[in-house]
PDB file of C-alpha atoms in Angstrom:
ATOM      1  CA  ILE A   1     -20.506  37.088 -21.898  1.00 39.00           C
ATOM      2  CA  TYR A   2     -17.631  35.552 -19.881  1.00 42.00           C
ATOM      3  CA  TRP A   3     -14.281  35.304 -22.033  1.00 41.00           C
ATOM      4  CA  ARG A   4     -11.876  33.158 -20.330  1.00 44.00           C
ATOM      5  CA  PHE A   5      -8.380  34.338 -20.471  1.00 47.00           C
ATOM      6  CA  LYS A   6      -6.147  32.016 -22.350  1.00 52.00           C
ATOM      7  CA  MET A   7      -2.577  31.915 -20.742  1.00 56.00           C
ATOM      8  CA  ASP A   8       0.220  31.408 -22.755  1.00 73.00           C
ATOM      9  CA  LEU A   9       1.236  27.739 -22.448  1.00 78.00           C
ATOM     10  CA  LYS A  10       4.892  28.773 -22.861  1.00 82.00           C
ATOM     11  CA  GLU A  11       4.757  30.773 -19.371  1.00 85.00           C
ATOM     12  CA  ILE A  12       3.350  27.741 -17.690  1.00 85.00           C
ATOM     13  CA  LYS A  13       6.261  25.627 -19.283  1.00 87.00           C
ATOM     14  CA  ASN A  14       8.708  28.264 -17.977  1.00 88.00           C
ATOM     15  CA  ILE A  15       7.576  27.592 -14.415  1.00 89.00           C
ATOM     16  CA  PHE A  16       8.018  23.955 -14.567  1.00 90.00           C
ATOM     17  CA  GLU A  17      11.386  24.091 -16.374  1.00 88.00           C
ATOM     18  CA  ASN A  18      12.583  25.801 -13.290  1.00 86.00           C
ATOM     19  CA  SER A  19      12.169  22.848 -11.384  1.00 90.00           C
ATOM     20  CA  LYS A  20      15.246  20.516 -10.450  1.00 91.00           C
ATOM     21  CA  TYR A  21      13.162  17.298 -11.144  1.00 93.00           C
ATOM     22  CA  PHE A  22      11.793  17.959 -14.567  1.00 92.00           C
ATOM     23  CA  SER A  23      14.031  16.659 -17.686  1.00 90.00           C
ATOM     24  CA  LYS A  24      11.228  16.889 -19.997  1.00 92.00           C
ATOM     25  CA  ILE A  25       8.041  18.913 -20.087  1.00 93.00           C
ATOM     26  CA  LEU A  26       4.957  18.485 -22.661  1.00 91.00           C
ATOM     27  CA  ILE A  27       2.218  20.995 -22.137  1.00 85.00           C
ATOM     28  CA  GLU A  28      -0.921  19.066 -23.288  1.00 79.00           C
ATOM     29  CA  ASP A  29      -3.069  22.059 -22.566  1.00 78.00           C
ATOM     30  CA  ASP A  30      -3.542  24.465 -19.772  1.00 73.00           C
ATOM     31  CA  PHE A  31      -4.932  21.787 -17.246  1.00 84.00           C
ATOM     32  CA  GLU A  32      -2.575  18.902 -17.994  1.00 90.00           C
ATOM     33  CA  ILE A  33       1.116  18.671 -18.316  1.00 93.00           C
ATOM     34  CA  SER A  34       3.173  15.548 -18.699  1.00 94.00           C
ATOM     35  CA  GLY A  35       6.903  14.932 -18.992  1.00 94.00           C
ATOM     36  CA  LEU A  36       9.987  13.090 -17.317  1.00 95.00           C
ATOM     37  CA  ILE A  37      11.344  13.376 -13.909  1.00 95.00           C
ATOM     38  CA  ASN A  38      14.232  12.044 -11.913  1.00 93.00           C
ATOM     39  CA  LEU A  39      13.056  10.127  -8.698  1.00 94.00           C
ATOM     40  CA  TRP A  40      15.032   7.550  -6.768  1.00 94.00           C
ATOM     41  CA  ASN A  41      17.937   8.076  -9.035  1.00 89.00           C
ATOM     42  CA  GLU A  42      15.818   6.916 -12.053  1.00 86.00           C
ATOM     43  CA  ASN A  43      15.960   9.657 -15.005  1.00 81.00           C
ATOM     44  CA  ASP A  44      13.103   8.641 -16.875  1.00 91.00           C
ATOM     45  CA  VAL A  45      10.024   8.457 -14.598  1.00 96.00           C
ATOM     46  CA  ASP A  46       6.757   9.485 -16.566  1.00 96.00           C
ATOM     47  CA  ILE A  47       4.888  12.089 -14.721  1.00 96.00           C
ATOM     48  CA  SER A  48       1.418  13.541 -15.413  1.00 96.00           C
ATOM     49  CA  ILE A  49      -0.250  16.387 -13.827  1.00 95.00           C
ATOM     50  CA  GLU A  50      -3.932  17.515 -14.181  1.00 94.00           C
ATOM     51  CA  PHE A  51      -5.116  20.827 -12.654  1.00 92.00           C
ATOM     52  CA  ASN A  52      -8.385  21.677 -11.697  1.00 90.00           C
ATOM     53  CA  PRO A  53      -9.799  23.770 -14.617  1.00 87.00           C
ATOM     54  CA  ASP A  54     -11.439  26.438 -12.411  1.00 89.00           C
ATOM     55  CA  TYR A  55      -8.094  27.676 -11.271  1.00 84.00           C
ATOM     56  CA  THR A  56      -6.079  27.419 -14.624  1.00 80.00           C
ATOM     57  CA  ASP A  57      -6.460  31.287 -15.643  1.00 81.00           C
ATOM     58  CA  ASN A  58      -4.361  32.138 -12.941  1.00 84.00           C
ATOM     59  CA  LEU A  59      -0.350  31.990 -13.623  1.00 86.00           C
ATOM     60  CA  GLU A  60       0.211  32.054  -9.770  1.00 90.00           C
ATOM     61  CA  PHE A  61      -1.747  28.783  -9.349  1.00 91.00           C
ATOM     62  CA  TYR A  62       0.858  26.945 -11.403  1.00 91.00           C
ATOM     63  CA  LYS A  63       3.622  28.412  -9.310  1.00 92.00           C
ATOM     64  CA  ILE A  64       1.742  27.290  -5.962  1.00 93.00           C
ATOM     65  CA  SER A  65       1.098  23.763  -7.690  1.00 93.00           C
ATOM     66  CA  LEU A  66       4.880  23.371  -8.613  1.00 93.00           C
ATOM     67  CA  ARG A  67       5.740  24.043  -5.022  1.00 94.00           C
ATOM     68  CA  LEU A  68       3.164  21.555  -3.625  1.00 93.00           C
ATOM     69  CA  ILE A  69       4.262  18.845  -6.348  1.00 95.00           C
ATOM     70  CA  GLU A  70       7.795  19.580  -5.449  1.00 95.00           C
ATOM     71  CA  GLU A  71       7.164  19.107  -1.768  1.00 95.00           C
ATOM     72  CA  LYS A  72       5.582  15.549  -2.455  1.00 96.00           C
ATOM     73  CA  LEU A  73       8.583  14.630  -4.820  1.00 96.00           C
ATOM     74  CA  ASN A  74      11.051  15.751  -2.181  1.00 97.00           C
ATOM     75  CA  TRP A  75       9.197  13.478   0.719  1.00 97.00           C
ATOM     76  CA  ILE A  76       8.925  10.525  -1.832  1.00 97.00           C
ATOM     77  CA  ASN A  77      12.584  10.982  -2.533  1.00 96.00           C
ATOM     78  CA  LYS A  78      13.658  11.094   1.311  1.00 97.00           C
ATOM     79  CA  ASN A  79      11.260   8.288   2.312  1.00 97.00           C
ATOM     80  CA  ARG A  80      12.073   5.682  -0.293  1.00 97.00           C
ATOM     81  CA  LYS A  81      12.736   3.137   2.692  1.00 96.00           C
ATOM     82  CA  LEU A  82       9.620   3.979   4.332  1.00 97.00           C
ATOM     83  CA  ILE A  83       7.721   3.417   1.202  1.00 97.00           C
ATOM     84  CA  CYS A  84       9.412  -0.059   0.308  1.00 97.00           C
ATOM     85  CA  LYS A  85       9.116  -1.195   3.780  1.00 96.00           C
ATOM     86  CA  THR A  86       5.148  -0.077   3.806  1.00 96.00           C
ATOM     87  CA  PHE A  87       4.902  -1.871   0.437  1.00 96.00           C
ATOM     88  CA  ILE A  88       6.402  -5.079   1.848  1.00 96.00           C
ATOM     89  CA  GLU A  89       4.182  -5.209   4.904  1.00 94.00           C
ATOM     90  CA  GLU A  90       1.328  -4.342   3.489  1.00 93.00           C
ATOM     91  CA  GLU A  91       1.294  -6.536   0.316  1.00 92.00           C
ATOM     92  CA  ASN A  92       2.208 -10.174   0.714  1.00 90.00           C
ATOM     93  CA  MET A  93       4.258 -10.264  -2.309  1.00 92.00           C
ATOM     94  CA  PHE A  94       7.456 -10.368  -0.831  1.00 96.00           C
ATOM     95  CA  TYR A  95       6.599 -13.106   1.772  1.00 96.00           C
ATOM     96  CA  ASP A  96       4.817 -14.966  -0.955  1.00 95.00           C
ATOM     97  CA  LEU A  97       7.639 -15.069  -3.083  1.00 96.00           C
ATOM     98  CA  ASN A  98      10.178 -16.166  -0.434  1.00 96.00           C
ATOM     99  CA  GLU A  99       7.864 -18.679   0.737  1.00 96.00           C
ATOM    100  CA  ASP A 100       7.833 -20.306  -2.777  1.00 96.00           C
ATOM    101  CA  ILE A 101      11.567 -19.930  -2.965  1.00 96.00           C
ATOM    102  CA  GLU A 102      12.030 -21.742   0.316  1.00 97.00           C
ATOM    103  CA  LYS A 103       9.758 -24.645  -0.729  1.00 96.00           C
ATOM    104  CA  GLN A 104      11.922 -25.070  -3.902  1.00 96.00           C
ATOM    105  CA  LEU A 105      15.111 -24.682  -2.243  1.00 96.00           C
ATOM    106  CA  ALA A 106      13.927 -27.416   0.339  1.00 96.00           C
ATOM    107  CA  LYS A 107      13.015 -29.697  -2.484  1.00 96.00           C
ATOM    108  CA  LYS A 108      15.493 -29.290  -5.242  1.00 94.00           C
ATOM    109  CA  GLY A 109      18.445 -27.152  -3.566  1.00 92.00           C
ATOM    110  CA  LYS A 110      17.611 -24.311  -5.871  1.00 93.00           C
ATOM    111  CA  ALA A 111      14.618 -22.377  -7.053  1.00 96.00           C
ATOM    112  CA  LYS A 112      13.205 -21.084 -10.404  1.00 95.00           C
ATOM    113  CA  ILE A 113      10.211 -18.775 -10.438  1.00 93.00           C
ATOM    114  CA  GLY A 114       9.462 -17.240 -13.674  1.00 91.00           C
ATOM    115  CA  ASN A 115      12.451 -16.443 -15.513  1.00 92.00           C
ATOM    116  CA  LEU A 116      14.452 -15.879 -12.138  1.00 94.00           C
ATOM    117  CA  GLU A 117      16.605 -18.440 -10.498  1.00 95.00           C
ATOM    118  CA  PHE A 118      17.414 -18.169  -6.559  1.00 96.00           C
ATOM    119  CA  SER A 119      19.845 -19.863  -4.474  1.00 95.00           C
ATOM    120  CA  ALA A 120      18.545 -18.416  -1.365  1.00 96.00           C
ATOM    121  CA  PRO A 121      15.494 -16.343  -0.320  1.00 96.00           C
ATOM    122  CA  LEU A 122      15.668 -12.567  -0.693  1.00 96.00           C
ATOM    123  CA  THR A 123      16.269 -10.211   2.004  1.00 97.00           C
ATOM    124  CA  GLU A 124      14.014  -7.188   2.418  1.00 96.00           C
ATOM    125  CA  GLU A 125      16.943  -5.100   1.251  1.00 96.00           C
ATOM    126  CA  GLU A 126      17.398  -6.948  -2.133  1.00 97.00           C
ATOM    127  CA  PHE A 127      13.649  -6.639  -2.670  1.00 97.00           C
ATOM    128  CA  SER A 128      13.355  -3.040  -1.571  1.00 96.00           C
ATOM    129  CA  ASN A 129      16.645  -2.218  -3.856  1.00 96.00           C
ATOM    130  CA  SER A 130      14.912  -3.684  -6.815  1.00 96.00           C
ATOM    131  CA  LEU A 131      11.899  -1.453  -6.471  1.00 97.00           C
ATOM    132  CA  TYR A 132      11.792   1.822  -8.709  1.00 96.00           C
ATOM    133  CA  ILE A 133       8.854   4.156  -9.603  1.00 97.00           C
ATOM    134  CA  THR A 134       7.636   3.927 -13.146  1.00 96.00           C
ATOM    135  CA  TYR A 135       4.900   6.463 -13.562  1.00 96.00           C
ATOM    136  CA  ILE A 136       3.725   9.159 -10.981  1.00 98.00           C
ATOM    137  CA  ASN A 137       0.503  11.204 -11.264  1.00 97.00           C
ATOM    138  CA  PHE A 138      -0.772  14.317  -9.440  1.00 97.00           C
ATOM    139  CA  TYR A 139      -3.969  15.969  -9.507  1.00 95.00           C
ATOM    140  CA  VAL A 140      -4.123  19.596  -8.180  1.00 94.00           C
ATOM    141  CA  GLU A 141      -7.527  20.358  -6.725  1.00 92.00           C
ATOM    142  CA  ASP A 142      -6.737  23.639  -5.339  1.00 90.00           C
ATOM    143  CA  GLU A 143      -3.857  25.554  -3.680  1.00 87.00           C
ATOM    144  CA  LYS A 144      -4.036  23.342  -0.520  1.00 88.00           C
ATOM    145  CA  ASN A 145      -5.248  19.918  -1.911  1.00 89.00           C
ATOM    146  CA  ILE A 146      -3.161  17.829  -4.053  1.00 92.00           C
ATOM    147  CA  SER A 147      -3.344  13.985  -4.668  1.00 93.00           C
ATOM    148  CA  CYS A 148      -0.645  11.729  -5.745  1.00 97.00           C
ATOM    149  CA  ASN A 149      -0.256   8.117  -6.785  1.00 97.00           C
ATOM    150  CA  PHE A 150       2.477   6.369  -8.402  1.00 98.00           C
ATOM    151  CA  ASP A 151       3.479   2.831  -9.828  1.00 97.00           C
ATOM    152  CA  LEU A 152       6.268   0.715  -8.460  1.00 96.00           C
ATOM    153  CA  ASP A 153       8.131  -1.826 -10.629  1.00 96.00           C
ATOM    154  CA  SER A 154      11.154  -3.872  -9.890  1.00 95.00           C
ATOM    155  CA  GLU A 155      14.370  -5.158 -11.632  1.00 95.00           C
ATOM    156  CA  PRO A 156      14.896  -7.822 -11.529  1.00 96.00           C
ATOM    157  CA  ASP A 157      10.960  -8.439 -11.822  1.00 95.00           C
ATOM    158  CA  TYR A 158      10.249  -9.667  -8.597  1.00 96.00           C
ATOM    159  CA  LEU A 159       6.580  -8.333  -9.296  1.00 95.00           C
ATOM    160  CA  PHE A 160       6.503 -10.580 -12.423  1.00 93.00           C
ATOM    161  CA  GLY A 161       4.940  -8.334 -14.785  1.00 93.00           C
ATOM    162  CA  HIS A 162       2.652  -6.483 -12.043  1.00 94.00           C
ATOM    163  CA  LEU A 163       2.900  -2.942 -10.783  1.00 95.00           C
ATOM    164  CA  ALA A 164       2.236  -1.801  -7.299  1.00 95.00           C
ATOM    165  CA  ASN A 165       0.242   1.229  -7.042  1.00 96.00           C
ATOM    166  CA  ILE A 166       0.823   3.518  -4.137  1.00 96.00           C
ATOM    167  CA  GLU A 167      -1.245   6.577  -2.986  1.00 96.00           C
ATOM    168  CA  LEU A 168      -0.270   9.448  -0.889  1.00 95.00           C
ATOM    169  CA  ASP A 169      -2.734  11.418   0.965  1.00 89.00           C
ATOM    170  CA  GLU A 170      -2.280  15.326   2.054  1.00 85.00           C
ATOM    171  CA  ASN A 171      -0.489  14.122   5.099  1.00 89.00           C
ATOM    172  CA  ASN A 172       1.924  11.785   3.343  1.00 92.00           C
ATOM    173  CA  ASP A 173       0.127   8.707   4.608  1.00 93.00           C
ATOM    174  CA  ILE A 174       0.714   5.661   2.416  1.00 94.00           C
ATOM    175  CA  LEU A 175      -2.343   4.285   0.988  1.00 91.00           C
ATOM    176  CA  MET A 176      -2.342   0.846  -0.893  1.00 84.00           C
TER     177      MET A 176
END
């Protein structure tokens, strides 16, 4: 009979509390952690991490996982401009919104879309600066493979109630 060694969840929590990113950690069980992190200067980004249950009897696996997660978070933090630019170029939302604004400005001299009023088309910079990460999810398959996806929202709400889901592969290529 194989008895699975159940690790003290407090030990797992201690590993993640050492991270500069986490402000709150909830250990759901030994293969799921949730909490709040700081990303793009937002302090309350929801995070969810799932671990492959085959590896969760090894404390070292959590340490390696945290390193992989922090590498991804570092990359996301450093590459905000690239992520926003990719979103703008891959999805037509920015261009469609500006097209609507320009049509209304030409007709009426002002534009109202949803609850938002515009006196000029948005710049890419204005649009990018409105974007923030609201939720990020990780799945740790093993010591080398980790998947990550996150949702972008915007303030003011240029996405009109929608979220944009972004996925990062192992090489940090941005998939939409």
